[in-house]
PDB file of C-alpha atoms and ligand atoms in Angstrom:
ATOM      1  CA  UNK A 111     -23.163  10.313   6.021  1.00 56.00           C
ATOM      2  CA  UNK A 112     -20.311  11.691   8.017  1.00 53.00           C
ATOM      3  CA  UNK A 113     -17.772  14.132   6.499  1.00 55.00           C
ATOM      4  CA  UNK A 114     -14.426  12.351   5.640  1.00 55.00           C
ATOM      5  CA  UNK A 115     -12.843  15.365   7.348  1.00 58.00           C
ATOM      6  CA  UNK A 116     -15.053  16.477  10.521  1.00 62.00           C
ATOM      7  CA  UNK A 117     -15.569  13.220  11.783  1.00 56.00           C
ATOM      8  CA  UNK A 118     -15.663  14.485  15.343  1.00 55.00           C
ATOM      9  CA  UNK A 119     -18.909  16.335  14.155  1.00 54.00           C
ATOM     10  CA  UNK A 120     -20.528  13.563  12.685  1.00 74.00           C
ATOM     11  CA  UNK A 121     -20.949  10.075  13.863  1.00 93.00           C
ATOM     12  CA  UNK A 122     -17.968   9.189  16.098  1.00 95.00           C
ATOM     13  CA  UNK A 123     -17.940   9.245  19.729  1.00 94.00           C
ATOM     14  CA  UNK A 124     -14.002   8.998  19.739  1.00 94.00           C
ATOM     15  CA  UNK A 125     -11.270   9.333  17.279  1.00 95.00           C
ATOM     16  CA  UNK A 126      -8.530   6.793  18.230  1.00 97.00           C
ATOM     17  CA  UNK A 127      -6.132   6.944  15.965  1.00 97.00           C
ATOM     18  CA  UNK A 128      -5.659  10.075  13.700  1.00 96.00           C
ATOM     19  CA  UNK A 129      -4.525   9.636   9.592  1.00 97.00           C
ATOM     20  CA  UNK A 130      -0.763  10.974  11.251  1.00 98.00           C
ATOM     21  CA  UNK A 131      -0.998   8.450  13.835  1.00 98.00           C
ATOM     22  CA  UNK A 132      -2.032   5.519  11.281  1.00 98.00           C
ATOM     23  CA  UNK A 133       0.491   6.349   8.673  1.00 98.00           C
ATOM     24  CA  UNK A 134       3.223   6.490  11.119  1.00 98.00           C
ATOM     25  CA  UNK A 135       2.561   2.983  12.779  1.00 98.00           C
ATOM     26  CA  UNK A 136       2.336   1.555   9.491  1.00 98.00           C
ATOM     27  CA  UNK A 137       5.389   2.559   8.497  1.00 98.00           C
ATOM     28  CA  UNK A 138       6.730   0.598  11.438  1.00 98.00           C
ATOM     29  CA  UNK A 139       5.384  -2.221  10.243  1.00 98.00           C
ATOM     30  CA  UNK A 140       6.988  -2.103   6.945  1.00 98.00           C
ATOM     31  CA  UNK A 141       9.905  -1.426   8.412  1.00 98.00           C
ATOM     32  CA  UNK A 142       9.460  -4.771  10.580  1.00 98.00           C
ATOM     33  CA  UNK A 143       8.851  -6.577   7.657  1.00 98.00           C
ATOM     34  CA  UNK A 144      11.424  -5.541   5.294  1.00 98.00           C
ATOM     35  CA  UNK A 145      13.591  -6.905   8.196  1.00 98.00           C
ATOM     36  CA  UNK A 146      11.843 -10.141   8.325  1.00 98.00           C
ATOM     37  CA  UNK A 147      11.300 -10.760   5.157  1.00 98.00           C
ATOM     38  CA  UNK A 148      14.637 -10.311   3.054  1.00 97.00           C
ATOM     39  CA  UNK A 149      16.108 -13.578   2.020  1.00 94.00           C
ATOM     40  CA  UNK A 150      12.021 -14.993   1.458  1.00 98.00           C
ATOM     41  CA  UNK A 151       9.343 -14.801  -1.376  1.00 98.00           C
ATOM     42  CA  UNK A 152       6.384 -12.523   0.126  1.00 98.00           C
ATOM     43  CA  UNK A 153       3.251 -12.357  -0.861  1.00 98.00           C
ATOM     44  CA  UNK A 154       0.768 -10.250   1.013  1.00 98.00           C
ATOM     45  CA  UNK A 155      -3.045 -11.983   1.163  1.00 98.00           C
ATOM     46  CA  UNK A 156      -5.701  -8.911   2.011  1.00 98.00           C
ATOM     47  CA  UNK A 157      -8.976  -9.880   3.029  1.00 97.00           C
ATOM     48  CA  UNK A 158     -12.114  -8.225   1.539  1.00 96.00           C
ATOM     49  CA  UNK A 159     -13.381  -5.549   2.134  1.00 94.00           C
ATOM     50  CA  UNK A 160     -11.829  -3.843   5.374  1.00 95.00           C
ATOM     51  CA  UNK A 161      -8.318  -4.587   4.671  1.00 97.00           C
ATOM     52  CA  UNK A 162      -8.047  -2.983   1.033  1.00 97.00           C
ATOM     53  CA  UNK A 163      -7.045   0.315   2.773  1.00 98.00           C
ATOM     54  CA  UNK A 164      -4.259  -1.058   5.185  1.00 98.00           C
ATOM     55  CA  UNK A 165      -3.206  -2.887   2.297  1.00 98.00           C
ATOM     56  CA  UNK A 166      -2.169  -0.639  -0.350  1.00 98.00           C
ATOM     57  CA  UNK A 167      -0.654   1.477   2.604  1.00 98.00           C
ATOM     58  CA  UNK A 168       0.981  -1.571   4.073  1.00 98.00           C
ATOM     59  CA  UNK A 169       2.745  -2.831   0.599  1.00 98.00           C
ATOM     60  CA  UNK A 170       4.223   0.512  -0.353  1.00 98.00           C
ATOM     61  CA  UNK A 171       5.770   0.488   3.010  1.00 98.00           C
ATOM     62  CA  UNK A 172       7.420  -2.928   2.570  1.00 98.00           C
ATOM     63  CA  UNK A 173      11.060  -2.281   0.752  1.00 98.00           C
ATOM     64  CA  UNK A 174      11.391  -5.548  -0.942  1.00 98.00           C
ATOM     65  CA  UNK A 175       9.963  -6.874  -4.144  1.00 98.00           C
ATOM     66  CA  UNK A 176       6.661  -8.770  -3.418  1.00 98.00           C
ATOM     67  CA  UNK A 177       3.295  -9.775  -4.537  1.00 98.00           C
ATOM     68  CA  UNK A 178      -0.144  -9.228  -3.277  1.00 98.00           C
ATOM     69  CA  UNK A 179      -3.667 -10.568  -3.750  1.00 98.00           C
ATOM     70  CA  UNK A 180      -6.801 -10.046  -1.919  1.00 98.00           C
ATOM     71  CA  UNK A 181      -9.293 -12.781  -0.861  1.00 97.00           C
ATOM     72  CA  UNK A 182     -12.794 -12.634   0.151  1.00 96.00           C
ATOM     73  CA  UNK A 183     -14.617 -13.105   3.624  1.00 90.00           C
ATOM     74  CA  UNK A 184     -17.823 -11.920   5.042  1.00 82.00           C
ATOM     75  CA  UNK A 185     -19.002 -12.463   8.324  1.00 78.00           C
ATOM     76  CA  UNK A 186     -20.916  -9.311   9.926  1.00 59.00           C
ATOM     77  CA  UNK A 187     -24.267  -8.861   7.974  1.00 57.00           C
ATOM     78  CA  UNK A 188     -25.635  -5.484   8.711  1.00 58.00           C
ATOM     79  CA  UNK A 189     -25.072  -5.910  12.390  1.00 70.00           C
ATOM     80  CA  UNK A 190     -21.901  -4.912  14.928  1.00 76.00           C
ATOM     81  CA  UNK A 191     -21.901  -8.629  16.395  1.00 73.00           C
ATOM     82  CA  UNK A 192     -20.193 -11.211  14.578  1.00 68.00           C
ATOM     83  CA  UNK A 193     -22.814 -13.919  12.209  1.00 67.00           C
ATOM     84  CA  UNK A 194     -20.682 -16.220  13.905  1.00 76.00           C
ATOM     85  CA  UNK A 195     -20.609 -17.975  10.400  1.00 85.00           C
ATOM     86  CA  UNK A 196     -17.783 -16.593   7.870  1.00 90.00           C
ATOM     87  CA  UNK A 197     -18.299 -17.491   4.196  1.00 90.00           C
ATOM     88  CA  UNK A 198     -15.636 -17.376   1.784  1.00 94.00           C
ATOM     89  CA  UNK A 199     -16.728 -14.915  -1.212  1.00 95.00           C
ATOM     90  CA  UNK A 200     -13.067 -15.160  -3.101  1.00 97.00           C
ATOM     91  CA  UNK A 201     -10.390 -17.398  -3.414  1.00 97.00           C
ATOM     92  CA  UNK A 202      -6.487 -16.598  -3.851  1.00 97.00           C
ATOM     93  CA  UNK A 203      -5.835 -16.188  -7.766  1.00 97.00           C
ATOM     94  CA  UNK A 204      -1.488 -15.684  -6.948  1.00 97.00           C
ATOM     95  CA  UNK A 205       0.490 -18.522  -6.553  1.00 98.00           C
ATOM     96  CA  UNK A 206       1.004 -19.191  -3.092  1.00 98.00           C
ATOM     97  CA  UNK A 207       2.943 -22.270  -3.405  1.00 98.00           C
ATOM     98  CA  UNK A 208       6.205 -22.296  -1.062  1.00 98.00           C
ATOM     99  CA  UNK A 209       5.730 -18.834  -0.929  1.00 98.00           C
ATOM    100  CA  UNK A 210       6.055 -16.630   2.371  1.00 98.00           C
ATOM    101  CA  UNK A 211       2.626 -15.480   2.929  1.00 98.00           C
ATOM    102  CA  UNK A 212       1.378 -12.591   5.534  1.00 98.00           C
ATOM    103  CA  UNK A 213      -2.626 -12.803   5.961  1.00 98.00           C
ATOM    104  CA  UNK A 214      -3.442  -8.750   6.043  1.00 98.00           C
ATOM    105  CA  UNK A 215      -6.524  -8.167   8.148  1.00 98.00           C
ATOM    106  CA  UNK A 216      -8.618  -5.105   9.310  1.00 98.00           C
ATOM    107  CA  UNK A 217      -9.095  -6.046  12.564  1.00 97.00           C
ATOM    108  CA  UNK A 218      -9.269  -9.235  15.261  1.00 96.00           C
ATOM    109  CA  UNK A 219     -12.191  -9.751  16.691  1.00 94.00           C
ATOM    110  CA  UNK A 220     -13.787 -12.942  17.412  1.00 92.00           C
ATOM    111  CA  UNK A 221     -10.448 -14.365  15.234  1.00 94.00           C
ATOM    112  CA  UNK A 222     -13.582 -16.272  12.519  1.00 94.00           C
ATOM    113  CA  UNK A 223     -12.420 -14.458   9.620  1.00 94.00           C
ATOM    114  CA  UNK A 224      -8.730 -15.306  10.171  1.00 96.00           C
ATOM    115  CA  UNK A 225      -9.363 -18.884  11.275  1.00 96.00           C
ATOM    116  CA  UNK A 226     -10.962 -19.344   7.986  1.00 95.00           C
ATOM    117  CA  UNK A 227      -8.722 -17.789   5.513  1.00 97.00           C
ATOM    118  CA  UNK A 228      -5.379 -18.930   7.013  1.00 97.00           C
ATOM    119  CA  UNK A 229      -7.116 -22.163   6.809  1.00 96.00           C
ATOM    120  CA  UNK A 230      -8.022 -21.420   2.975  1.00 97.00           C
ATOM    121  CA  UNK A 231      -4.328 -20.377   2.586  1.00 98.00           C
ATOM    122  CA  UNK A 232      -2.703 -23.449   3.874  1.00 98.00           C
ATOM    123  CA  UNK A 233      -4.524 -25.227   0.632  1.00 97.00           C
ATOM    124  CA  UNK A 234      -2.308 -23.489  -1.132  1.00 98.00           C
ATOM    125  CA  UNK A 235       0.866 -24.939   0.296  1.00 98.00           C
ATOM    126  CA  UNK A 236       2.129 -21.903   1.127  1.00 98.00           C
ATOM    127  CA  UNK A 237       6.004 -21.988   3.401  1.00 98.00           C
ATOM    128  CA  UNK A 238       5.183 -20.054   5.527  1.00 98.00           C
ATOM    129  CA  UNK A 239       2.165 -17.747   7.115  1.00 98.00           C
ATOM    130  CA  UNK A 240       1.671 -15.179   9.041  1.00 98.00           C
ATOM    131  CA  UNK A 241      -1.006 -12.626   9.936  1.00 98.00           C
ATOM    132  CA  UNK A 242      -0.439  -8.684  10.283  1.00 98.00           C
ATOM    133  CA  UNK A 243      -3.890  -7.467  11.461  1.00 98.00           C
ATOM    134  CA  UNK A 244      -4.160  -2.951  11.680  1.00 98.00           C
ATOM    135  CA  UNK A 245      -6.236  -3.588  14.877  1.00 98.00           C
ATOM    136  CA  UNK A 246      -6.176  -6.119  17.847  1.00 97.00           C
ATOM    137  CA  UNK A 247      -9.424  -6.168  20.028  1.00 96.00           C
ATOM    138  CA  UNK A 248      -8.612  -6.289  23.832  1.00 92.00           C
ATOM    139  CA  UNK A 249     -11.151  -9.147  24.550  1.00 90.00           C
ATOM    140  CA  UNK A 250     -10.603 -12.700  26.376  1.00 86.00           C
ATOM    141  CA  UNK A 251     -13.348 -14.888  24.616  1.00 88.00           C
ATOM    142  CA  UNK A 252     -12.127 -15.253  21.534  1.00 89.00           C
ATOM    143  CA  UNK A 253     -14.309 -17.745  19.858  1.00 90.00           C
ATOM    144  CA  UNK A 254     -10.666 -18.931  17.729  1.00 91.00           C
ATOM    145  CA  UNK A 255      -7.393 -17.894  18.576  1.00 92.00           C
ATOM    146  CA  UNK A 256      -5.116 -17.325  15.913  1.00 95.00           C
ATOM    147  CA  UNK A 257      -1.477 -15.646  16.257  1.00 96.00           C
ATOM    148  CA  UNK A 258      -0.776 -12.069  14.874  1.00 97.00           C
ATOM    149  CA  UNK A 259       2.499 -11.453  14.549  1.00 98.00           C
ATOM    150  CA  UNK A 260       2.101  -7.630  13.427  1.00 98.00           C
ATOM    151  CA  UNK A 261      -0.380  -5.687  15.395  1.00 98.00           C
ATOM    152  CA  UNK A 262      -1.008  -2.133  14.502  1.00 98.00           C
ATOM    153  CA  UNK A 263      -2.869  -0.920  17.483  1.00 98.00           C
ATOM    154  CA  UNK A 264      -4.623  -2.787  20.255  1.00 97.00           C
ATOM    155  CA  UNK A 265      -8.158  -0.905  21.090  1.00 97.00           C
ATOM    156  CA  UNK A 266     -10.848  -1.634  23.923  1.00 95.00           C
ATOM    157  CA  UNK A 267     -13.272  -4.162  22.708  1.00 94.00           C
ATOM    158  CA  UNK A 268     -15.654  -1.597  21.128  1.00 95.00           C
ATOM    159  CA  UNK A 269     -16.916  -0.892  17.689  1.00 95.00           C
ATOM    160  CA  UNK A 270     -14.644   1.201  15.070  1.00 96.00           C
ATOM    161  CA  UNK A 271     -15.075   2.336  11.797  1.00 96.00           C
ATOM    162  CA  UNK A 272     -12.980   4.120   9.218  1.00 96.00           C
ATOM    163  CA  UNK A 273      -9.870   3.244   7.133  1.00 97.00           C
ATOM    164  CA  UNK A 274     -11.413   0.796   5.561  1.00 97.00           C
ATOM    165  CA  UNK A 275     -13.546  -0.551   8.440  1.00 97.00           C
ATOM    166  CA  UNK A 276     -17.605  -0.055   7.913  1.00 94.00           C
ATOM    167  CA  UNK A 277     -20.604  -0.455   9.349  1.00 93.00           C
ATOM    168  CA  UNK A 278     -23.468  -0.969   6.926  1.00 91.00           C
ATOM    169  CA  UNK A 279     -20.712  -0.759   4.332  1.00 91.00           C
ATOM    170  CA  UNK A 280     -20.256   2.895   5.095  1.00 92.00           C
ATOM    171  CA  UNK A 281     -16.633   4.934   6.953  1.00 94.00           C
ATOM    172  CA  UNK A 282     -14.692   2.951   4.881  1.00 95.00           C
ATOM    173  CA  UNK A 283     -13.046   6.360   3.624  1.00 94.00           C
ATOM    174  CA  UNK A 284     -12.590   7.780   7.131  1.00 94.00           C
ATOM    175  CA  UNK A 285      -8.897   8.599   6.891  1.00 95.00           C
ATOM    176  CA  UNK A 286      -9.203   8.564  10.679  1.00 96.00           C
ATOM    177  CA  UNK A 287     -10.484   5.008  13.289  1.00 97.00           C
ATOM    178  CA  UNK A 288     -13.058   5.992  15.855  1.00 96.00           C
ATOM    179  CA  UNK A 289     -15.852   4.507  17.852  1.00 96.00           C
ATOM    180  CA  UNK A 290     -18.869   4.791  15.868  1.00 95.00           C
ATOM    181  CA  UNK A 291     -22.012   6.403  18.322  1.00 94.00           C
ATOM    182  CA  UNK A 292     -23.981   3.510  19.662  1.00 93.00           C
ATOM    183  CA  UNK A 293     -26.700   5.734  19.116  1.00 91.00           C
ATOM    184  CA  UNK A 294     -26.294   4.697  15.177  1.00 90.00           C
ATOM    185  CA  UNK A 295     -26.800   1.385  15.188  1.00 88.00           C
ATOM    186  CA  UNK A 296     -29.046   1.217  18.297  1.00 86.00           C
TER     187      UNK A 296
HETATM  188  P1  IMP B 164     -14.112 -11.769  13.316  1.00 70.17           P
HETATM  189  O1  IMP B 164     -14.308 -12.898  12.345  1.00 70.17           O
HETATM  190  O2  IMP B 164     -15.132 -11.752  14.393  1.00 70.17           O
HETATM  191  O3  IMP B 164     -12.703 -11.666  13.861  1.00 70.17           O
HETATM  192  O4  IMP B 164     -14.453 -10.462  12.539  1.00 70.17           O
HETATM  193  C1  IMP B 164     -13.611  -9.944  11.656  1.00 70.17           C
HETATM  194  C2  IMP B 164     -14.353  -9.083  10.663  1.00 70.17           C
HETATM  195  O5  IMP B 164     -15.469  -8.414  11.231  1.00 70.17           O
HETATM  196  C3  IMP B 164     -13.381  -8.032  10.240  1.00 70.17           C
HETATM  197  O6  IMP B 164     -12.810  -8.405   9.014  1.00 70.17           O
HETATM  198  C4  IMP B 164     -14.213  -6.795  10.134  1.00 70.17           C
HETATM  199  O7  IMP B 164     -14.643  -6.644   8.808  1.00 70.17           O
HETATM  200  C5  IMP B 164     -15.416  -7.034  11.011  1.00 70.17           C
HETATM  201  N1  IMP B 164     -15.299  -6.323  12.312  1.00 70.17           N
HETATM  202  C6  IMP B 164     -14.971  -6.819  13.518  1.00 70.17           C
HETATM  203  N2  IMP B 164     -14.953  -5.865  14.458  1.00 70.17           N
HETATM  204  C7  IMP B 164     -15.291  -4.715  13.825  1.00 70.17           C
HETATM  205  C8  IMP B 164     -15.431  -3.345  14.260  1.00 70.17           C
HETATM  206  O8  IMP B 164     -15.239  -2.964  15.422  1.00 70.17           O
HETATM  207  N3  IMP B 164     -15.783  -2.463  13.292  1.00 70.17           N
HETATM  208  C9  IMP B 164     -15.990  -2.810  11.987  1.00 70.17           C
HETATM  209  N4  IMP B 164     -15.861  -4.060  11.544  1.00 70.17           N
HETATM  210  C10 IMP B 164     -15.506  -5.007  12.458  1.00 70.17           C
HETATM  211 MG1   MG B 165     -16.704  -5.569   7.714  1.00 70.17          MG
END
């Protein structure tokens, strides 16, 4: 497995987006937020595994009191091409009722996962919901479309790992987001 801190060296064809680079944008996005989200009663929903990293960045950006849970999808098995078939693995334990909700994602891809958990999160009678997603894939078949209001970065339609992001459940503790070699998983 790669080094957290050579990454060039190791499996990565590109680095995109550099720890500096992430922790900046993020910040931004608190910022936004904390704008947003003054007179309202936000709780932040992260989506397991690939957004626990944005997440505990995210909330300690956010200058407001607020909750946070974390739910559970999986749709990739092993592969870099989407199941196609998400499965809820965990539901929301915090109340969400009339609450302000933002749906905290890794990445949109195919837009499954989020389909499927803003759809689990409307259950719960939230007021309002949103979706902040760390990555936006540049891709026009998007098998469901689903509006992200905060949008760390939008990348090429190609496949990244690190901060949280895997593949095979590994670069999850990249600090860094690059394309992973094709030669990898090929
Ligand atoms: P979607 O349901 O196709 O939008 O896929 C979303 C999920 O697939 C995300 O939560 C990620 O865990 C995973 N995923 C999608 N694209 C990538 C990628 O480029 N690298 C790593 N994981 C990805
Ligand atoms: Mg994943």
């Amino acid at each position: 497995m790669p080094s957290p801190h050579n990454p060039l060296d190791s499996h990565l064809t590109r680095v995109l987006y550099s720890k500096e680079a992430i922790r900046k944008r993020i910040q931004e996005l608190g910022r936004e937020i904390t704008d947003d989200y003054k007179d309202k009663n936000l709780v932040l929903v992260g989506i397991l595994r690939g957004a626990l990293v944005f997440l505990s960045d995210l909330t300690r950006a956010i200058d407001l009191p607020h909750s946070w849970d974390m739910c559970g999808a999986s749709s990739y098995g092993s592969s870099t091409a989407s199941s196609g078939h998400v499965q809820i693995t965990k539901d929301v334990e915090v109340d969400l009722r009339d609450k302000d909700v933002i749906v905290v994602e890794d990445i949109y891809d195919s837009g499954r996962t989020l389909r499927a958990i803003c759809d689990l999160v409307r259950v719960h009678q939230p007021a309002t919901i949103e979706v902040a997603a760390l990555l936006f894939k540049d891709k026009s078949d998007r098998a469901s479309e689903v509006f992200v209001k905060y949008r760390g970065f939008t990348i090429p339609d190609e496949f990244v790992v690190g901060y949280g992001l895997d593949y095979n459940e590994y670069y999850r503790n990249l600090e860094c987001i690059g394309i992973l070699d094709p030669k990898i998983y090929s």
